[in-house]
Amino acid sequence: MTARELDAAGITDPVLRDAYTRCRRLNARHGRTYFLATRLLPVERRPAVHALYGFARRADDIVDSLEADVPPDRRADDLARLDDRLHARLRRGLREPDGAEPVVLALADTARRYAIDHRHFSDFMTSMRDDLKVTDYPTYDDLRAYMHGSAAVIGLQMLPVLGTVVPREEAAPHAAALGVAFQLTNFLRDVGEDLDRGRVYLPADLLAAHGVDRELLCRSRATGRRDPRITEALRAFEDLTRGVYREAEPGIAMLDPVSRPCVRTAFVLYGGILDAVAADGYAVLHRRSVVPRRRRAAVALDGLARLAAARVRRRFRPPVAQAPMAPGAVTGRSRHEEVM
């Protein structure tokens, strides 16, 4: 299937084909929900999504490594090197003789093909650098400022690939909100794992409103004991996250019809993570909540049916606005997995 995707996208250079293939493997290995939804995109658009995911994952891996022998200054250097190589590639547009990382090669090629604004990548890397030094957020506004680069721009990077039937700037706020909704979902699901990394993404003012602070979270994580104050704080964070999903949902209808099943599937599956957390009694400090396989399969089948219907409609009435740029078009100018 990889070769079919690359052929359909018009990616013929052997080095680029290898780079995109590596990105696809990263997506399949680490972003199960994201990868499943991507399978519902038209085949020629999938490599671009794999490239966007692969680069974000690479940056995340640098920042979030739990290896004790990787000091913070080494992570900062690795992140700066990745950023420098990306922007050098974006400026030059040609294959570098010193051999850039595969994720850099694929991302720069995708940015060129779909005219993705380079500022989205700069904003993303700014938030990645913040993760090396910021360990908590006093208010939700502070968290939203961080998530502009870590999540909202992921939605904005995706928009040219997905295509729209309205002016792109009209769909952009909803695409950004969807990226934020997905990341908030990850923050809720991964509270315990993030705490192990020394980070608390739940805003301190939200926690304090329910009598919770970092010390209480750490004690609960260490002892395995539940606390009703923590449960209420997590429930409040879930409510906040569902509100962002409501902001994002109108944007699905603004997309190219053949892209809607992919995004709708991701929307439902990520929302299902919230359902799983609630069904699990908000025990995220002690175990990871997952969407049951049966539910994932049912959502995927619904997505396939929607995609088939969209293809039939498209055969008789092609979209009239802002389809993605054709492979090879010349450019203008993108955290987290399950973004991502």
Coordinates of C-alpha atoms in Angstrom, one line a residue:
M1 CA 0.0 0.0 0.0
T2 CA 2.9 2.4 0.7
A3 CA 4.1 2.2 -3.0
R4 CA 0.5 2.8 -4.2
E5 CA 0.2 5.9 -2.0
L6 CA 3.6 7.3 -3.2
D7 CA 2.8 6.6 -6.8
A8 CA -0.6 8.3 -6.5
A9 CA 1.1 11.3 -4.9
G10 CA 3.6 11.6 -7.7
I11 CA 6.6 11.0 -5.4
T12 CA 9.2 9.3 -7.6
D13 CA 12.5 10.3 -6.1
P14 CA 13.9 7.2 -4.2
V15 CA 15.3 9.2 -1.3
L16 CA 11.9 11.0 -0.8
R17 CA 10.0 7.7 -1.2
D18 CA 12.2 6.2 1.6
A19 CA 11.6 9.4 3.8
Y20 CA 7.8 9.2 3.4
T21 CA 7.8 5.5 4.1
R22 CA 9.7 6.0 7.4
C23 CA 7.1 8.7 8.3
R24 CA 4.3 6.3 7.5
R25 CA 5.9 3.7 9.8
L26 CA 6.1 6.2 12.7
N27 CA 2.4 7.0 12.2
A28 CA 1.4 3.4 12.1
R29 CA 3.4 2.5 15.2
H30 CA 2.7 5.5 17.5
G31 CA -0.5 7.2 16.2
R32 CA -3.1 4.4 16.1
T33 CA -6.1 6.7 16.1
Y34 CA -4.5 9.2 13.7
F35 CA -3.3 6.4 11.4
L36 CA -6.7 4.7 11.2
A37 CA -8.3 8.0 10.3
T38 CA -5.6 8.7 7.7
R39 CA -6.5 5.5 5.9
L40 CA -9.8 7.1 4.9
L41 CA -8.2 9.9 3.0
P42 CA -7.8 9.7 -0.8
V43 CA -4.7 7.7 -1.4
E44 CA -2.7 10.5 -3.0
R45 CA -3.0 12.7 0.1
R46 CA -1.9 10.2 2.7
P47 CA 1.9 10.6 2.3
A48 CA 1.5 14.3 3.2
V49 CA -0.3 13.5 6.5
H50 CA 2.3 10.9 7.3
A51 CA 5.0 13.5 6.8
L52 CA 3.3 16.0 9.1
Y53 CA 2.8 13.4 11.7
G54 CA 6.4 12.0 11.4
F55 CA 8.0 15.4 12.0
A56 CA 5.8 16.2 15.0
R57 CA 6.6 12.8 16.4
R58 CA 10.3 13.2 16.0
A59 CA 10.2 16.5 17.8
D60 CA 8.1 15.0 20.6
D61 CA 10.5 12.1 21.0
I62 CA 13.4 14.5 21.5
V63 CA 11.4 16.5 24.1
D64 CA 9.7 13.6 25.9
S65 CA 12.5 11.0 26.1
L66 CA 12.5 9.3 29.5
E67 CA 16.0 8.1 29.1
A68 CA 17.9 9.3 32.2
D69 CA 21.2 9.7 30.3
V70 CA 19.7 12.4 28.0
P71 CA 20.3 15.7 29.8
P72 CA 18.1 18.8 29.1
D73 CA 20.8 20.7 27.3
R74 CA 21.4 17.7 25.0
R75 CA 17.6 17.7 24.2
A76 CA 17.7 21.4 23.5
D77 CA 20.7 21.0 21.1
D78 CA 18.9 18.1 19.3
L79 CA 15.8 20.1 19.0
A80 CA 17.7 23.2 17.7
R81 CA 19.5 21.0 15.2
L82 CA 16.2 19.5 13.9
D83 CA 14.8 23.1 13.6
D84 CA 17.8 24.3 11.8
R85 CA 17.8 21.5 9.3
L86 CA 14.1 21.9 8.6
H87 CA 14.4 25.6 7.9
A88 CA 17.5 25.2 5.8
R89 CA 15.6 22.6 3.7
L90 CA 12.5 24.9 3.4
R91 CA 14.7 27.7 2.2
R92 CA 16.7 25.7 -0.3
G93 CA 14.1 23.3 -1.5
L94 CA 16.7 20.9 -2.8
R95 CA 18.1 17.6 -1.4
E96 CA 20.9 18.4 1.0
P97 CA 24.2 16.6 0.3
D98 CA 24.9 16.1 4.0
G99 CA 21.7 13.9 4.3
A100 CA 18.9 15.5 6.2
E101 CA 16.7 13.4 8.5
P102 CA 14.0 11.5 6.6
V103 CA 11.2 13.4 8.6
V104 CA 12.8 16.7 7.5
L105 CA 13.0 15.7 3.9
A106 CA 9.4 14.5 3.8
L107 CA 8.0 17.5 5.7
A108 CA 9.8 20.0 3.5
D109 CA 8.5 18.3 0.4
T110 CA 5.0 18.3 1.7
A111 CA 5.2 22.0 2.6
R112 CA 6.3 22.7 -1.0
R113 CA 3.6 20.6 -2.6
Y114 CA 0.7 22.0 -0.5
A115 CA 2.1 25.5 0.0
I116 CA 1.9 25.2 3.8
D117 CA 2.8 28.4 5.6
H118 CA 6.3 28.0 7.1
R119 CA 5.2 30.0 10.2
H120 CA 3.2 27.0 11.3
F121 CA 6.4 25.0 11.7
S122 CA 8.2 27.9 13.5
D123 CA 5.3 28.2 16.0
F124 CA 5.3 24.4 16.5
M125 CA 9.0 24.4 17.3
T126 CA 8.6 27.3 19.7
S127 CA 6.1 25.2 21.8
M128 CA 8.5 22.3 21.6
R129 CA 11.2 24.4 23.1
D130 CA 8.8 25.5 25.8
D131 CA 8.3 21.9 26.8
L132 CA 12.0 21.8 27.8
K133 CA 11.6 24.4 30.4
V134 CA 7.9 24.9 31.3
T135 CA 6.4 22.3 33.6
D136 CA 3.0 23.7 34.4
Y137 CA 0.4 26.4 33.3
P138 CA -1.2 28.8 35.9
T139 CA -4.3 29.4 33.8
Y140 CA -6.2 28.0 30.8
D141 CA -5.2 31.1 28.8
D142 CA -1.5 30.2 29.5
L143 CA -2.2 26.7 28.3
R144 CA -4.0 27.9 25.1
A145 CA -1.0 30.1 24.3
Y146 CA 1.2 27.0 24.4
M147 CA -1.3 24.9 22.4
H148 CA -1.3 27.4 19.6
G149 CA 2.1 26.1 18.6
S150 CA 1.7 22.5 19.8
A151 CA -1.8 21.7 18.5
A152 CA -3.6 24.5 16.7
V153 CA -1.0 24.8 14.0
I154 CA -1.2 21.1 13.4
G155 CA -4.8 21.6 12.3
L156 CA -3.7 24.5 10.2
Q157 CA -0.9 22.5 8.6
M158 CA -3.5 19.8 7.7
L159 CA -6.0 22.2 6.1
P160 CA -4.2 22.6 2.7
V161 CA -3.9 18.8 2.4
L162 CA -7.6 18.2 3.3
G163 CA -8.9 20.9 1.0
T164 CA -11.9 23.1 1.6
V165 CA -15.2 24.1 -0.1
V166 CA -15.1 27.5 1.5
P167 CA -12.3 30.1 1.6
R168 CA -9.5 28.5 3.7
E169 CA -9.5 31.4 6.3
E170 CA -13.1 30.6 7.1
A171 CA -12.3 27.0 7.9
A172 CA -9.0 27.8 9.7
P173 CA -10.4 28.6 13.2
H174 CA -12.3 25.3 13.3
A175 CA -9.2 23.3 12.1
A176 CA -7.1 25.0 14.8
A177 CA -9.8 24.2 17.4
L178 CA -9.8 20.5 16.4
G179 CA -6.1 20.3 16.9
V180 CA -6.5 21.8 20.4
A181 CA -9.4 19.4 21.2
F182 CA -7.3 16.4 20.3
Q183 CA -4.4 17.6 22.4
L184 CA -6.6 18.4 25.4
T185 CA -7.9 14.8 25.1
N186 CA -4.3 13.5 25.2
F187 CA -3.6 15.7 28.2
L188 CA -6.5 14.2 30.1
R189 CA -5.7 10.6 29.1
D190 CA -1.9 11.0 29.8
V191 CA -2.0 12.9 33.2
G192 CA -0.1 10.2 34.9
E193 CA 2.6 9.8 32.2
D194 CA 3.1 13.5 31.9
L195 CA 3.5 13.7 35.7
D196 CA 6.3 11.2 35.4
R197 CA 8.0 13.6 33.0
G198 CA 7.6 16.4 35.5
R199 CA 4.8 18.2 33.7
V200 CA 1.2 19.1 34.6
Y201 CA -0.8 20.3 31.6
L202 CA -4.0 20.8 33.5
P203 CA -4.3 24.5 34.4
A204 CA -3.4 25.2 38.0
D205 CA -6.4 27.5 38.5
L206 CA -8.8 24.7 37.4
L207 CA -7.1 22.2 39.7
A208 CA -7.2 24.7 42.6
A209 CA -10.9 25.3 42.2
H210 CA -11.3 21.6 43.2
G211 CA -8.7 21.6 46.0
V212 CA -6.0 19.9 43.8
D213 CA -2.4 20.8 43.4
R214 CA 0.7 19.1 42.0
E215 CA 1.6 17.6 45.4
L216 CA -1.8 15.8 45.6
L217 CA -1.5 14.5 42.0
C218 CA 2.0 13.1 42.8
R219 CA 0.8 11.5 46.0
S220 CA -2.1 9.8 44.2
R221 CA 0.2 8.7 41.4
A222 CA 2.8 7.3 43.8
T223 CA 0.3 5.5 46.2
G224 CA -2.4 4.4 43.7
R225 CA -5.0 6.0 46.0
R226 CA -7.9 7.8 44.4
D227 CA -9.1 11.1 45.6
P228 CA -12.6 12.6 44.9
R229 CA -11.1 16.1 44.5
I230 CA -8.9 14.9 41.7
T231 CA -11.9 13.1 40.1
E232 CA -13.9 16.3 40.1
A233 CA -11.0 18.3 38.6
L234 CA -10.6 15.8 35.8
R235 CA -14.3 15.8 35.1
A236 CA -14.2 19.6 34.8
F237 CA -11.3 19.3 32.4
E238 CA -13.3 16.9 30.3
D239 CA -16.2 19.4 30.2
L240 CA -13.8 22.1 29.0
T241 CA -12.4 19.8 26.3
R242 CA -15.9 18.9 25.0
G243 CA -16.5 22.6 24.6
V244 CA -13.6 22.8 22.3
Y245 CA -14.9 19.9 20.2
R246 CA -18.1 21.9 19.8
E247 CA -16.1 24.8 18.5
A248 CA -14.3 22.5 16.0
E249 CA -17.2 20.5 14.6
P250 CA -18.7 23.0 12.2
G251 CA -15.4 22.9 10.3
I252 CA -15.9 19.4 9.1
A253 CA -18.6 20.4 6.7
M254 CA -16.2 23.0 5.3
L255 CA -13.8 20.4 4.1
D256 CA -13.5 18.8 0.7
P257 CA -16.2 16.0 0.8
V258 CA -13.7 13.2 0.3
S259 CA -11.7 14.4 3.3
R260 CA -14.6 14.6 5.7
P261 CA -14.8 10.9 6.5
C262 CA -11.2 11.0 7.7
V263 CA -11.7 14.0 9.9
R264 CA -15.1 12.8 11.2
T265 CA -13.6 9.5 12.1
A266 CA -10.8 11.2 14.0
F267 CA -13.3 13.5 15.7
V268 CA -15.4 10.5 16.9
L269 CA -12.5 8.3 18.0
Y270 CA -10.8 11.1 20.0
G271 CA -14.1 12.0 21.5
G272 CA -14.4 8.3 22.4
I273 CA -11.2 8.6 24.5
L274 CA -13.1 11.1 26.7
D275 CA -15.9 8.6 26.9
A276 CA -13.4 5.9 27.9
V277 CA -11.8 8.1 30.6
A278 CA -15.2 8.8 32.1
A279 CA -16.3 5.2 31.9
D280 CA -13.0 4.3 33.7
G281 CA -13.9 6.6 36.6
Y282 CA -11.2 9.2 35.7
A283 CA -8.5 6.8 36.8
V284 CA -6.0 8.4 34.4
L285 CA -3.4 8.9 37.1
H286 CA -3.1 5.1 37.5
R287 CA -3.9 3.6 34.0
R288 CA -4.4 4.7 30.4
S289 CA -8.0 4.6 29.2
V290 CA -8.5 3.2 25.7
V291 CA -11.4 3.1 23.2
P292 CA -12.5 -0.6 22.8
R293 CA -11.5 -2.3 19.6
R294 CA -15.1 -3.0 18.7
R295 CA -15.9 0.7 18.9
R296 CA -12.9 1.7 16.8
A297 CA -13.9 -0.9 14.2
A298 CA -17.5 0.4 14.0
V299 CA -16.3 4.0 13.6
A300 CA -13.9 3.0 10.9
L301 CA -16.6 1.1 9.0
D302 CA -18.9 4.1 9.2
G303 CA -16.0 6.2 7.8
L304 CA -15.5 3.9 4.9
A305 CA -19.2 4.1 4.1
R306 CA -19.1 7.9 4.2
L307 CA -16.0 7.9 2.0
A308 CA -17.7 5.7 -0.6
A309 CA -20.7 8.0 -0.7
A310 CA -18.5 11.0 -1.1
R311 CA -16.6 9.5 -4.0
V312 CA -19.9 8.7 -5.7
R313 CA -21.1 12.3 -5.3
R314 CA -17.8 13.7 -6.4
R315 CA -18.0 11.7 -9.6
F316 CA -21.0 13.7 -10.6
R317 CA -20.3 17.0 -8.8
P318 CA -16.6 17.8 -8.2
P319 CA -15.7 20.3 -5.4
V320 CA -15.5 23.8 -6.6
A321 CA -13.1 25.5 -4.1
Q322 CA -9.7 25.1 -2.7
A323 CA -8.7 21.6 -3.4
P324 CA -5.1 20.7 -2.5
M325 CA -2.4 21.7 -4.8
A326 CA -1.3 19.1 -7.3
P327 CA 1.9 17.2 -6.5
G328 CA 4.9 19.1 -7.7
A329 CA 3.3 22.5 -7.3
V330 CA 5.6 25.3 -6.1
T331 CA 5.4 26.7 -2.7
G332 CA 4.6 29.4 -0.4
R333 CA 5.0 28.0 3.0
S334 CA 2.7 23.5 10.0
R335 CA 2.4 18.2 19.1
H336 CA 1.3 15.6 19.6
E337 CA 0.2 12.3 18.5
E338 CA -2.6 10.8 19.8
V339 CA -1.9 15.1 17.7
M340 CA -1.4 13.8 16.7

